[in-house]
Each structure stands twice: as C-alpha cells, then as structure tokens.
C-alpha cells in the first residue's frame, strides 16, 4: 500500500455557507508508508504517553502495524513528494498472530476501546482484531489478552458500549448476518440477522437531536439498509433464578429456609 504520489486537489467548499465565510483550502500529502500486505481496515488512536496520534493498519492473517503520525512537519509547498517521503515499514514493526489459521485472511482492527472503570476516553493500548477466518482477539500493549474462534467468516468489526457500563464491547459480523457481541471477559452473545449482509457498523446514533443510543446498522445484498435502534443489553453474563432473586427480592419469608439461605449465600 502506498499513498498517492501527488498532492490532492483542492476540495470544493462543503456548502454555500462555508463559501460565504471564505473557508477553503488545499490538501497536501505530508507522509506515506508502504506495508507488505493488503490494507482493509484503519483505526486512529493516540499514544498512551503523549496522546499523539497513531494509525493502526490491518494486515492479512490477523496482523496489524502501528504508524506514528506525530513527528512529520506540514508541507507548505505544492511540490509532489519524492520517493524518500515513502517509508517502507520494516518486518519488526508488525504485530504478528502466531495462531492465525489462515495467514492470508482479511483482517479488521478497532483501536482505543473504552475500558470502563470511570474512564470516558478510549484506552489507546486496547486493540481489537477480527479476521475472515473467524478469529477475534483483544490485545493490550501488543500483548494478546485472549483469542476466540467462531465458525463464520467475519468481515466487519466495531466497538460499542452496548451494556451501558462504560466499557466497549467488540461487535463482529459475518456475511450471512450472524453477529457476535463479546466483552473483555469473553462473555459472548450471538445474534442472527435476517438477511445476508454486505456492510455492517455499530455506533451511537439517534432519531432526535438531543439523544444518541446504541444501534446496529446492516446493509444487505438486496439493497436495504436496516437500523436496529436502541440495541441495549442489560448484561453480558448469564443469570440464574437465585441471582435474580438475590438482586430484586425484598421479602423471602415465603420461601423454604434452605432456599432463603442459598439466596443469602449468593448475595
């Protein structure tokens, strides 16, 4: 993958309002990188030390590359970048997957997951990876935290807090519409969409201006776009009757004493 060898054309004003304000500009390439494999996914995050931007670039077989975007001066001339402006990324920069079932599998990445625990910004060191061979991984500082395999070809990956606990879940989708929601503890929920899917994204959207809610958006091969609005899960963990009663019941006197004791022990 290489960036363009000439500067981009000056963009047209986005609207008459912008044109009236004299807002205009020109885009120039300031840096480029060359990596070995096909790039199918990009994610922007920040360095944990200085919050400078870094680009997470997917590579086949569950690999990715981190590119530093913080040390390149802006170009103020209109000259085309030379060959020296293209950085060839060395093999040592690749984060490899030793357990990749298919080394050429198309890979998706999502960086900067919300960790929860009161944090309101994504953790730049938490990166989710999914590949077409059915592999889902979570990494921190490049170290594999966990990895799981499913029996579907995963082509799309999103991050979204779907339980409202402040931590992002990993949401992946397959061509046949099967959708997996996975949290950091590897609790998994499977949902089967009604149609074959050509594109998928999860995010915060809304039908009113003042409130956005978790949504799953599917584009089908039959030309439809389906939005599953306000898709919220109360919990990713399974519960049994004793757990529910321990949380909700106030008066347990009507139950046998051994059941009461079991509920108290659960609490």
Coordinates of C-alpha atoms in Angstrom, one line a residue:
X1 CA 0.0 0.0 0.0
X2 CA 1.3 3.4 -0.9
X3 CA -0.1 6.9 -0.7
X4 CA -0.6 9.0 -3.8
X5 CA 2.5 10.3 -5.4
X6 CA 1.0 13.8 -6.0
X7 CA -0.9 16.3 -3.7
X8 CA -4.7 16.0 -3.6
X9 CA -6.7 18.6 -5.5
X10 CA -8.2 21.5 -3.6
X11 CA -11.6 20.4 -2.2
X12 CA -14.7 22.3 -3.1
X13 CA -16.5 24.3 -0.4
X14 CA -18.8 21.9 1.5
X15 CA -21.7 24.3 1.3
X16 CA -22.6 27.8 0.3
X17 CA -22.4 28.8 3.9
X18 CA -18.8 27.8 4.1
X19 CA -18.0 29.5 0.8
X20 CA -19.6 32.7 2.1
X21 CA -17.3 32.6 5.1
X22 CA -14.3 32.2 2.8
X23 CA -13.5 28.7 4.1
X24 CA -11.3 26.9 1.6
X25 CA -8.0 25.1 1.5
X26 CA -5.8 22.6 -0.2
X27 CA -4.7 19.1 0.9
X28 CA -1.1 18.1 0.7
X29 CA 0.4 14.7 1.4
X30 CA 2.8 15.0 4.3
X31 CA 3.9 11.4 4.7
X32 CA 3.4 8.0 3.3
X33 CA 4.0 4.4 4.2
X34 CA 4.4 1.1 2.3
X35 CA 3.4 -2.1 4.0
X36 CA 3.7 -5.7 2.7
X37 CA 0.0 -6.9 2.7
X38 CA -3.3 -5.6 1.6
X39 CA -4.8 -2.9 3.9
X40 CA -8.5 -3.5 4.6
X41 CA -9.0 -1.5 7.8
X42 CA -7.7 1.6 9.5
X43 CA -8.2 2.9 13.1
X44 CA -6.9 6.1 14.6
X45 CA -5.9 6.2 18.3
X46 CA -3.3 8.0 20.4
X47 CA -0.1 7.2 22.1
X48 CA -0.7 6.5 25.8
X49 CA 2.3 8.6 26.8
X50 CA 1.8 11.9 25.0
X51 CA -1.6 11.4 23.3
X52 CA -0.2 12.0 19.8
X53 CA -2.0 10.3 17.0
X54 CA -1.1 6.9 15.8
X55 CA -2.6 4.9 13.0
X56 CA -3.5 1.2 13.3
X57 CA -3.3 -0.5 9.9
X58 CA -4.6 -4.0 9.4
X59 CA -2.6 -6.7 7.6
X60 CA -3.6 -10.2 6.5
X61 CA -3.7 -13.1 8.9
X62 CA -4.7 -11.1 12.0
X63 CA -1.7 -8.8 11.9
X64 CA -1.5 -5.0 12.2
X65 CA 1.0 -2.2 12.1
X66 CA 1.2 0.9 14.3
X67 CA 2.3 4.0 12.4
X68 CA 3.4 7.1 14.3
X69 CA 1.8 10.3 12.9
X70 CA 3.2 12.8 15.4
X71 CA 6.7 13.7 14.0
X72 CA 6.1 14.8 10.4
X73 CA 6.1 18.5 9.7
X74 CA 3.4 20.0 7.5
X75 CA 4.4 20.7 3.9
X76 CA 3.8 24.3 2.8
X77 CA 4.8 23.9 -0.8
X78 CA 2.9 22.3 -3.7
X79 CA 5.7 20.0 -4.8
X80 CA 4.9 16.3 -5.2
X81 CA 6.5 14.2 -2.5
X82 CA 9.6 12.4 -3.5
X83 CA 10.4 8.7 -3.2
X84 CA 12.1 9.5 0.1
X85 CA 8.8 10.5 1.6
X86 CA 7.5 6.9 1.4
X87 CA 8.5 4.9 4.5
X88 CA 8.9 1.2 4.0
X89 CA 7.6 -0.4 7.2
X90 CA 10.1 -3.0 8.4
X91 CA 9.0 -6.5 9.5
X92 CA 9.9 -5.8 13.1
X93 CA 7.0 -3.3 13.3
X94 CA 4.4 -5.9 12.6
X95 CA 2.3 -7.3 15.4
X96 CA 2.1 -11.0 14.4
X97 CA -0.6 -13.6 15.2
X98 CA 1.2 -16.8 15.9
X99 CA -2.1 -18.8 15.8
X100 CA -3.5 -17.5 12.6
X101 CA -5.5 -20.3 11.0
X102 CA -5.2 -18.6 7.5
X103 CA -2.1 -16.3 7.1
X104 CA -3.9 -14.5 4.2
X105 CA -7.2 -13.9 5.9
X106 CA -8.6 -10.4 5.6
X107 CA -8.3 -8.5 8.9
X108 CA -10.2 -5.7 10.6
X109 CA -9.0 -3.6 13.5
X110 CA -10.5 -1.3 16.1
X111 CA -8.3 0.7 18.5
X112 CA -8.9 2.8 21.6
X113 CA -11.6 0.7 23.3
X114 CA -13.3 2.2 26.4
X115 CA -12.0 0.3 29.4
X116 CA -14.8 1.4 31.8
X117 CA -13.9 1.9 35.4
X118 CA -15.0 5.6 35.2
X119 CA -13.0 6.3 32.1
X120 CA -14.6 8.5 29.4
X121 CA -11.9 8.2 26.7
X122 CA -10.7 5.1 24.8
X123 CA -7.6 3.3 26.0
X124 CA -5.1 3.7 23.2
X125 CA -3.4 0.4 24.1
X126 CA -6.5 -1.7 23.8
X127 CA -6.9 -3.0 20.3
X128 CA -9.5 -5.5 18.9
X129 CA -8.7 -7.6 15.9
X130 CA -11.0 -9.8 13.8
X131 CA -10.2 -11.8 10.7
X132 CA -12.1 -13.6 7.9
X133 CA -11.1 -17.0 9.3
X134 CA -13.4 -16.5 12.3
X135 CA -10.8 -15.2 14.8
X136 CA -11.4 -12.5 17.3
X137 CA -8.6 -11.1 19.5
X138 CA -8.1 -8.5 22.2
X139 CA -4.6 -7.1 22.7
X140 CA -3.1 -4.6 25.2
X141 CA 0.3 -3.1 24.5
X142 CA 0.7 -5.6 21.7
X143 CA 0.2 -8.5 24.1
X144 CA -2.5 -11.0 23.5
X145 CA -5.1 -10.9 26.3
X146 CA -7.4 -13.6 24.7
X147 CA -8.4 -15.1 21.5
X148 CA -11.5 -17.0 20.4
X149 CA -12.7 -18.7 17.2
X150 CA -16.1 -18.9 15.6
X151 CA -17.4 -20.8 12.7
X152 CA -18.3 -17.8 10.5
X153 CA -16.4 -15.5 8.1
X154 CA -16.1 -12.2 9.9
X155 CA -15.8 -9.2 7.6
X156 CA -16.8 -6.3 9.9
X157 CA -15.7 -5.1 13.3
X158 CA -17.0 -2.3 15.5
X159 CA -16.6 -1.2 19.2
X160 CA -19.5 0.0 21.2
X161 CA -20.7 0.1 24.8
X162 CA -23.9 -1.8 24.4
X163 CA -24.5 -2.6 28.1
X164 CA -24.1 1.0 29.4
X165 CA -21.3 0.0 31.9
X166 CA -18.7 2.4 30.4
X167 CA -16.7 -0.4 28.7
X168 CA -16.8 -1.1 25.0
X169 CA -17.9 -4.5 23.7
X170 CA -16.4 -5.9 20.5
X171 CA -19.1 -6.4 17.8
X172 CA -18.3 -8.5 14.7
X173 CA -20.5 -9.5 11.8
X174 CA -20.4 -12.3 9.2
X175 CA -21.6 -12.3 5.6
X176 CA -24.6 -14.4 6.5
X177 CA -25.8 -11.8 9.1
X178 CA -24.6 -13.7 12.2
X179 CA -23.4 -11.1 14.7
X180 CA -21.3 -11.7 17.8
X181 CA -21.0 -9.3 20.7
X182 CA -18.0 -10.0 23.0
X183 CA -17.0 -8.2 26.2
X184 CA -13.5 -8.1 27.7
X185 CA -14.2 -11.2 29.9
X186 CA -15.1 -13.2 26.7
X187 CA -18.8 -13.3 27.5
X188 CA -20.4 -13.8 24.1
X189 CA -23.9 -13.1 22.7
X190 CA -24.8 -14.3 19.3
X191 CA -27.5 -12.6 17.2
X192 CA -28.7 -13.8 13.8
X193 CA -29.7 -11.1 11.4
X194 CA -32.5 -12.0 8.9
X195 CA -30.5 -11.4 5.7
X196 CA -27.1 -11.7 4.1
X197 CA -25.0 -8.6 4.8
X198 CA -22.6 -6.7 2.6
X199 CA -21.7 -4.0 5.1
X200 CA -22.1 -3.5 8.9
X201 CA -21.3 -0.9 11.5
X202 CA -22.3 -0.3 15.2
X203 CA -22.3 3.1 16.8
X204 CA -24.2 5.7 18.7
X205 CA -27.0 7.2 16.5
X206 CA -30.4 8.8 17.2
X207 CA -33.6 9.9 15.6
X208 CA -33.7 13.0 17.8
X209 CA -31.1 15.7 18.0
X210 CA -30.6 15.5 21.8
X211 CA -30.0 11.8 22.3
X212 CA -27.9 9.1 20.6
X213 CA -28.4 5.4 21.5
X214 CA -26.5 2.2 20.6
X215 CA -27.5 1.0 17.1
X216 CA -26.5 -1.8 14.8
X217 CA -26.7 -1.0 11.1
X218 CA -26.8 -3.6 8.3
X219 CA -26.6 -3.1 4.6
X220 CA -27.9 -6.2 2.7
X221 CA -27.2 -7.6 -0.7
X222 CA -30.9 -6.9 -1.6
X223 CA -30.4 -3.2 -1.4
X224 CA -31.8 -2.5 2.1
X225 CA -30.3 -0.6 5.0
X226 CA -31.6 -1.8 8.3
X227 CA -31.0 0.1 11.6
X228 CA -31.6 -1.8 14.8
X229 CA -32.3 1.2 17.1
X230 CA -31.6 1.4 20.8
X231 CA -29.9 -2.1 20.9
X232 CA -29.1 -2.4 24.6
X233 CA -28.2 -5.5 26.7
X234 CA -28.7 -5.3 30.4
X235 CA -25.8 -7.7 31.0
X236 CA -23.4 -9.9 29.0
X237 CA -23.3 -12.5 31.8
X238 CA -25.8 -15.3 32.2
X239 CA -28.0 -15.3 35.3
X240 CA -30.0 -17.9 37.2
X241 CA -33.1 -17.6 39.3
X242 CA -31.1 -17.4 42.6
X243 CA -29.0 -14.5 41.2
X244 CA -32.1 -12.6 40.1
X245 CA -34.0 -13.1 43.4
X246 CA -30.9 -12.0 45.4
X247 CA -30.9 -8.7 43.5
X248 CA -34.6 -8.0 43.4
X249 CA -36.5 -9.8 46.2
X250 CA -37.0 -7.9 49.4
X251 CA -39.1 -10.4 51.4
X252 CA -38.0 -14.0 51.1
X253 CA -40.0 -15.3 54.0
X254 CA -42.4 -17.2 51.7
X255 CA -39.6 -19.4 50.6
X256 CA -38.3 -22.5 52.3
X257 CA -35.4 -21.8 54.7
X258 CA -32.8 -23.7 52.6
X259 CA -33.7 -21.7 49.5
X260 CA -33.5 -18.5 51.6
X261 CA -30.1 -19.4 52.8
X262 CA -28.9 -20.2 49.2
X263 CA -30.0 -16.8 48.1
X264 CA -28.3 -15.1 51.0
X265 CA -25.1 -17.0 50.2
X266 CA -25.3 -15.9 46.6
X267 CA -25.7 -12.3 47.7

